[in-house]
Coordinates of C-alpha atoms in Angstrom, one line a residue:
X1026 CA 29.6 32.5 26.4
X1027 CA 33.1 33.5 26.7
X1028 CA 33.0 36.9 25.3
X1029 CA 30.4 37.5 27.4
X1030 CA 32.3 36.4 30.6
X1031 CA 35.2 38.5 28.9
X1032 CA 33.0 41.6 29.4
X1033 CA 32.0 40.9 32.5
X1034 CA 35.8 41.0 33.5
X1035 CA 36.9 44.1 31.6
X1036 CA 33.7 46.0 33.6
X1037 CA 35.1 44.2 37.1
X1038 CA 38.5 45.3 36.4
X1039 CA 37.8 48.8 35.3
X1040 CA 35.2 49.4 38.3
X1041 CA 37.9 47.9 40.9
X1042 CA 40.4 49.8 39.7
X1043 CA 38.7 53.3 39.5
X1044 CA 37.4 52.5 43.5
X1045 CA 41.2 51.8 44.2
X1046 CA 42.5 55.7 42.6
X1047 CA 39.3 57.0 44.4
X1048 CA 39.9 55.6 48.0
X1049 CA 43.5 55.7 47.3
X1050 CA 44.2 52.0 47.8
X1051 CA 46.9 49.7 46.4
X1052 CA 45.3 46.9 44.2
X1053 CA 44.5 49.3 41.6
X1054 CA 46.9 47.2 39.7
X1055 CA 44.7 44.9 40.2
X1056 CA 41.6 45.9 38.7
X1057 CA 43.5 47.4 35.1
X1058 CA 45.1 43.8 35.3
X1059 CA 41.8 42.0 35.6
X1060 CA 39.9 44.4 32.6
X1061 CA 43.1 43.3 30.1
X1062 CA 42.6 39.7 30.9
X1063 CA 38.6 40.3 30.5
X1064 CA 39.4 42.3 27.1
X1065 CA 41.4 39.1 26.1
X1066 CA 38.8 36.3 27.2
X1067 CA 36.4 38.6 25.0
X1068 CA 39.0 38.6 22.0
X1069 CA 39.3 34.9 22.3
X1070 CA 35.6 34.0 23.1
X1071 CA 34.9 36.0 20.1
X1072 CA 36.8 33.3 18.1
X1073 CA 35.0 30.7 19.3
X1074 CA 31.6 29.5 18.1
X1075 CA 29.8 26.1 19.3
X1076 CA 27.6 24.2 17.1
X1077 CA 25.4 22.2 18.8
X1078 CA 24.4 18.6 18.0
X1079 CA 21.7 18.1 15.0
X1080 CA 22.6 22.0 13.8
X1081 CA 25.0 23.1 11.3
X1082 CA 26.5 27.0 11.1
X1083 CA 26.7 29.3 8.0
X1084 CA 29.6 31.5 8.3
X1085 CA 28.7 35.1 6.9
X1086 CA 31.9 37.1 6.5
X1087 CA 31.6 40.8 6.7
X1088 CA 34.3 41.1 4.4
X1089 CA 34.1 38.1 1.6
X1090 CA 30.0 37.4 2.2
X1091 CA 29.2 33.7 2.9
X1092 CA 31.8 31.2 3.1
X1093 CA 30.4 28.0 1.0
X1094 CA 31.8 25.7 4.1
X1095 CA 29.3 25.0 6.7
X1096 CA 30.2 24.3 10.2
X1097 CA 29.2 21.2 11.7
X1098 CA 28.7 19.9 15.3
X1099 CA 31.3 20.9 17.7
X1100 CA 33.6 24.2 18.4
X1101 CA 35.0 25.8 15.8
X1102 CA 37.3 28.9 15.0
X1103 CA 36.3 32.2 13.9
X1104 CA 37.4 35.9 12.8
X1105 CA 35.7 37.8 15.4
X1106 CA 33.7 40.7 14.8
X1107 CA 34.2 40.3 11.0
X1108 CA 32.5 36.4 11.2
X1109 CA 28.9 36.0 12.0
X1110 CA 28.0 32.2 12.4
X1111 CA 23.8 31.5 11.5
X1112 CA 22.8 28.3 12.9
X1113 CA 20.1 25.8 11.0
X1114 CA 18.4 23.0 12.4
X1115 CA 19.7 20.0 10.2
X1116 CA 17.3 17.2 12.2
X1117 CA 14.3 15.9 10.5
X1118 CA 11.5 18.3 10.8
X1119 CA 7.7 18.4 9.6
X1120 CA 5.3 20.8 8.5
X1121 CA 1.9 20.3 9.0
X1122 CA -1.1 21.7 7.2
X1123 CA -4.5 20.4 9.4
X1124 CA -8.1 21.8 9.8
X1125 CA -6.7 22.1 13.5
X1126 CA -3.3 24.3 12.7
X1127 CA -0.3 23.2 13.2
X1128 CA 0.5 24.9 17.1
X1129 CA -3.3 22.6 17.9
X1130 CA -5.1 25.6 17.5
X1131 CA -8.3 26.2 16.0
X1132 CA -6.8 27.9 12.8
X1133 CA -7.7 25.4 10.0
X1134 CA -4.9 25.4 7.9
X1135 CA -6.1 22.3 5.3
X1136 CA -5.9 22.5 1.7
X1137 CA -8.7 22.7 -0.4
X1138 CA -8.5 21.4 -3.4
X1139 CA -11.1 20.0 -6.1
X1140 CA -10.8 16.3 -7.8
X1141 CA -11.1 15.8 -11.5
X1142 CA -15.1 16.1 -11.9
X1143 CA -14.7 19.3 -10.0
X1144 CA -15.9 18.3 -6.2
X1145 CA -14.3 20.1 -3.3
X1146 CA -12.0 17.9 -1.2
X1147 CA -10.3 19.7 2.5
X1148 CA -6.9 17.5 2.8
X1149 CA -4.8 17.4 6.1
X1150 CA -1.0 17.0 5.5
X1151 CA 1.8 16.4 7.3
X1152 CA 5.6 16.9 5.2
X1153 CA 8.7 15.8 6.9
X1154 CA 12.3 17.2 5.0
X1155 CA 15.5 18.2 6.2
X1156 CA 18.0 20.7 5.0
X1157 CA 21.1 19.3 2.8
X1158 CA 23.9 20.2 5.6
X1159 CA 26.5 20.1 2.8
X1160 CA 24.5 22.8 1.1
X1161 CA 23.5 24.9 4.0
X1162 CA 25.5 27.6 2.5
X1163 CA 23.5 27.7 -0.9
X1164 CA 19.9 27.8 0.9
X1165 CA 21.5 30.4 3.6
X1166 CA 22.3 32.3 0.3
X1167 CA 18.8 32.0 -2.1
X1168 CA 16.5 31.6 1.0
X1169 CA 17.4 32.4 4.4
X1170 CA 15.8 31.3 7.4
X1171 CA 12.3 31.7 6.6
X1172 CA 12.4 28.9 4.2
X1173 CA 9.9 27.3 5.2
X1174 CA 7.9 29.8 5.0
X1175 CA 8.8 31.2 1.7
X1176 CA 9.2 27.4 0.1
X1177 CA 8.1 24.2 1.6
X1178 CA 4.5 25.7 3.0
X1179 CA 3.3 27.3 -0.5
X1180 CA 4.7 24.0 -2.7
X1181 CA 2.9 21.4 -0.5
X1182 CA 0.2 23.4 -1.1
X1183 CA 0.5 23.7 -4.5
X1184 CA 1.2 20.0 -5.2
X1185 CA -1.8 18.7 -3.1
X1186 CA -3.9 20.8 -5.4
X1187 CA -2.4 19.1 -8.6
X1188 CA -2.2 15.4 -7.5
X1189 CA -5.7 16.0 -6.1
X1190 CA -6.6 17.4 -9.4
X1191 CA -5.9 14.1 -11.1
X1192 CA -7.9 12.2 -9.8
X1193 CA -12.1 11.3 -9.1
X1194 CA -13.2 11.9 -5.5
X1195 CA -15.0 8.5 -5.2
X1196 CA -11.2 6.8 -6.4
X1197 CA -9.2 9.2 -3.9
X1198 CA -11.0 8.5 -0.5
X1199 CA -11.6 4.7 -1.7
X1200 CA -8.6 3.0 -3.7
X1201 CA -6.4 5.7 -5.3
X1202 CA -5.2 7.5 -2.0
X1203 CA -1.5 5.8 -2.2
X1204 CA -1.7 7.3 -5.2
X1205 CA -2.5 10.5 -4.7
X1206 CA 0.2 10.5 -2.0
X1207 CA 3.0 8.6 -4.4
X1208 CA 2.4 11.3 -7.1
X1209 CA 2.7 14.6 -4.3
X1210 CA 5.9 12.8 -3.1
X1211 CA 7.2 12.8 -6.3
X1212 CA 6.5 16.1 -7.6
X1213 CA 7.5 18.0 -4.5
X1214 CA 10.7 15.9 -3.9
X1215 CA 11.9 17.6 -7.4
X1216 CA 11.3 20.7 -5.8
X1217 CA 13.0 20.5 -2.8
X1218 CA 16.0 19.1 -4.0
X1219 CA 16.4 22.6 -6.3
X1220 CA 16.2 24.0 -2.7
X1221 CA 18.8 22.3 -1.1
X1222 CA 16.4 20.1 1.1
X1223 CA 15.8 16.1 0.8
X1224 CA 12.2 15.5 1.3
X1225 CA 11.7 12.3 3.4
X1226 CA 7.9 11.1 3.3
X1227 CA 4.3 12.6 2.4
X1228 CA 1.7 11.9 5.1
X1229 CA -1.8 12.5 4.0
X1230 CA -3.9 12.4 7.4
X1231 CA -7.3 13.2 6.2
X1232 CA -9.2 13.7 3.1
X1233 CA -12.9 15.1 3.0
X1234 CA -16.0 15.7 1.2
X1235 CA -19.0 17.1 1.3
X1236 CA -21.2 15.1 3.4
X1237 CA -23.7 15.1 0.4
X1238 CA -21.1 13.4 -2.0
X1239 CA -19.5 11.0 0.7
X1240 CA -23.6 9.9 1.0
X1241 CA -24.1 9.7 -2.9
X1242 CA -20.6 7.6 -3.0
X1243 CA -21.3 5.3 -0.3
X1244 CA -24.8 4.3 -1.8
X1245 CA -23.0 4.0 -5.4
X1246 CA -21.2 1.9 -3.7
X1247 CA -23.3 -0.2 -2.0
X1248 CA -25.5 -0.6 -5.2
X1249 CA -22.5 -1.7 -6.8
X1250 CA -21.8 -4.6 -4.6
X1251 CA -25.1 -5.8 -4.6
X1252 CA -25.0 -6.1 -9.0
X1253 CA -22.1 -7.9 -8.1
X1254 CA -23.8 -10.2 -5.5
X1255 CA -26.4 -10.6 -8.4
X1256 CA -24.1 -11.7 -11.1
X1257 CA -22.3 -14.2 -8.7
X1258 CA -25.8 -15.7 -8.2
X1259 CA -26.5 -15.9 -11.6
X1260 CA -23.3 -17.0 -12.2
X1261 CA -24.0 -20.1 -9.8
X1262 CA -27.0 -21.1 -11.7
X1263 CA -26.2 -21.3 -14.8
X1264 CA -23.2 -23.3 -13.2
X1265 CA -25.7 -25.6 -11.7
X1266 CA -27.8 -25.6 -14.7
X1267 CA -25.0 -26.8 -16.9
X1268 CA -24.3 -29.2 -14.3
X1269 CA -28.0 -30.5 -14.6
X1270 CA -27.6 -30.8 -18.3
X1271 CA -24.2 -32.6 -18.3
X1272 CA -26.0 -35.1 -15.7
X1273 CA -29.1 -35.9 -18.0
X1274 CA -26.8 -36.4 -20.8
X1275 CA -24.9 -38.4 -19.4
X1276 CA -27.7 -40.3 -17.9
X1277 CA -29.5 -40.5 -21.8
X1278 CA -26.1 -41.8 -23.3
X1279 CA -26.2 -44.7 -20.1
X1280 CA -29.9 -45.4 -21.2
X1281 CA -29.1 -45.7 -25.0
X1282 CA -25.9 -47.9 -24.0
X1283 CA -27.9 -50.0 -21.8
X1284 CA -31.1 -50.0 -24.5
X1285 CA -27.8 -51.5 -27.2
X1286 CA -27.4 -53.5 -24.9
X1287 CA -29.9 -55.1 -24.0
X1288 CA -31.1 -55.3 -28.0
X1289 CA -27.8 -56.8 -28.6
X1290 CA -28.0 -59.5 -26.3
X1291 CA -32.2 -60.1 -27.3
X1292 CA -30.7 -60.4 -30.9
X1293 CA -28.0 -62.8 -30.1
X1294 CA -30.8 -65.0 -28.2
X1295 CA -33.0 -65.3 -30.9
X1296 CA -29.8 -66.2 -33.2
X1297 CA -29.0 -68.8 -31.0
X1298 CA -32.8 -69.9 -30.5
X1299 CA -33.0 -70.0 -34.4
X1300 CA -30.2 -71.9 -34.4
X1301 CA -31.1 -74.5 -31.8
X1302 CA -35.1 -74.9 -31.5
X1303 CA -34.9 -77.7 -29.1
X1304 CA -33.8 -75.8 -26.6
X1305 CA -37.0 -73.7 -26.3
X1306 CA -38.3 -77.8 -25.6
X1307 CA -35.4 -78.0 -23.3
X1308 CA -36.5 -74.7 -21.2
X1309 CA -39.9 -75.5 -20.9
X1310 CA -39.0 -79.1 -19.1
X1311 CA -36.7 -77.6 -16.5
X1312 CA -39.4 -75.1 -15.6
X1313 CA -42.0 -78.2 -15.1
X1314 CA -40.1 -80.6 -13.4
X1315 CA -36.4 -80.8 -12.7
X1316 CA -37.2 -84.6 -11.8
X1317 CA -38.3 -85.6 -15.0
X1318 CA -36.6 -87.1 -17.3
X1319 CA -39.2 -87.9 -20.2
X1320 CA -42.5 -85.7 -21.3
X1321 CA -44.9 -86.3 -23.9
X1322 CA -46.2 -83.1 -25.6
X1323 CA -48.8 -82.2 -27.4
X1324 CA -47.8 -81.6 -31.7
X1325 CA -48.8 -82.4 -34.7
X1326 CA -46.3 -85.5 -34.4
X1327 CA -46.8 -87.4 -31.7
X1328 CA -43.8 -88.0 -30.1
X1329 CA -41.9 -88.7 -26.2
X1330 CA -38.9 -86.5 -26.0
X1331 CA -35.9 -87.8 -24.3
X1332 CA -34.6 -84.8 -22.0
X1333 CA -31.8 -86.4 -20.8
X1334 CA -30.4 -86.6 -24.7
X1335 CA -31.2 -83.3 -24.8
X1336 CA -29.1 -82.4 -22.1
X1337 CA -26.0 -84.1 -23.5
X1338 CA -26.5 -82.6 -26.8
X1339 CA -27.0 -79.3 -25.3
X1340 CA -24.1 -79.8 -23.1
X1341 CA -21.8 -81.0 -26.2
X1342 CA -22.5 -78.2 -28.3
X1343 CA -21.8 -75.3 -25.5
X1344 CA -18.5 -77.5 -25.3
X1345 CA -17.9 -76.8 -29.0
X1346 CA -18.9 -73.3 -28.9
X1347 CA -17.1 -72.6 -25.8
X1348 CA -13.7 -74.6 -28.4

């Protein structure tokens, strides 16, 4: 900006200054005056360079080649005419590769690429990187300006193929897409950083397929979840015929315990019936008549039983046995 103001002075000055000798006037002076301070505005505006914010400049000296010391944001001093400052956009930028193109056009830029059993899969990508400013100078150097061109856009390319490669085409549009994406990040991070750029993130937009394959898939799929629905049914009834088993078990065991039981406490009876005959007499009394205190019944031995002294003894002896 200031050399060119500088050259618009020196013209001024010089123009002036011949109409003054022509028309004979007196500011001549003047004008000669006015093209020296021109010629040194130019001199000095030559020196100066401005970066401007989110660039850096690579110095290219015409007499030592490129100075390794970028320039960052701000005004800076230079040799001028022997200096030539390149700027380079050191802000995060983005390439993308898209069956659209990346200006929105209709130029389909996607990848195409085949997965491991050989199917044909068009990926859009979007790669975001910035240039290392403190080695600005070494990219200026191996690469120039068309880096992008020349680097990034070929390797994205190249690694979407290989990570795409790795994998089956039912895995990448279903579960394995992170890692499709995690494996290009890493692979094309190690290239970058022998470029002098710092790759920042992978964005994989879109993956297709045939229409034909995404079809065959999708009914895989769904075949697969309805096995699955299967087994869980099965599953749930041989739970519930376990369940059913466990129960009649359990329910035979209670019917054998109750069965002991009950024969245990038959056999204990008849011990105690054994034992004790009269009270079979006894029983058969109190289910006659609760009022009556002697029967006569019918034996070979005619005899009148006395209940009451039945009762006593009977009452005596679960005394003792109670002891």
């Amino acid at each position: 900006m200031f050399a060119d103001l500088g050259i618009v002075l020196v013209v001024a000055g010089i123009a002036l200054a011949i109409f003054a000798r022509i028309r004979n006037l007196a500011f001549g002076a003047l004008g000669w005056g006015l093209a020296i301070v021109g010629v040194i505005v130019t001199i000095v505006g030559g020196s100066l360079t401005v970066i401007p914010a989110g660039q850096v400049g690579v110095v290219f000296s015409a007499l030592n080649g490129v100075k390794q010391r970028p320039l960052s944001e701000g005004i800076h001093f230079v040799t001028p005419i022997v200096d030539n400052v390149i700027l380079y956009d050191a802000r995060l930028q983005e390439l993308t590769l898209s069956r659209t193109g990346e200006d929105g056009t209709n130029a389909d830029e996607s990848i195409q690429a085949r997965s491991k059993e050989g199917l044909g899969i068009s990926a859009d990508v979007t790669v975001q990187f910035r240039l290392k400013r403190d080695e600005a100078a070494q990219l200026h150097s191996q690469l120039g300006p068309r880096y992008i061109i020349t680097v990034i856009r070929p390797q994205v390319r190249s690694k979407v193929r290989d990570a795409i490669g790795q994998f089956n085409a039912a895995d990448i549009i279903s579960t394995q897409r992170q890692a499709v994406e995690a494996r290009i990040t890493e692979e094309l991070r190690e290239v970058l950083e022998r470029n002098h750029l710092e790759l920042d993130s992978v964005l994989l937009r879109e993956l297709r397929i045939p229409e034909s394959v995404a079809k065959a898939i999708e009914e895989k799929q769904t075949a697969e979840q309805q096995v699955a629905v299967e087994r869980n049914r099965l599953q749930q009834a041989n739970i519930a015929a376990q369940r059913k088993v466990v129960e009649a078990e359990g329910e035979a065991k209670a019917n054998v315990a109750r069965a002991e039981g009950e024969s245990k406490a038959l056999k204990l009876r008849g011990e105690a019936l054994k034992a004790n005959p009269e009270i079979i007499q006894l029983t058969v009394a109190e289910k006659l008549s609760p009022g009556v205190q002697t029967i006569m019944l019918p034996s070979n031995g005619n005899y009148l039983l006395d209940l009451g002294a039945l009762t006593n003894r009977s009452a005596v002896q679960s005394s003792t046995n109670g002891r």
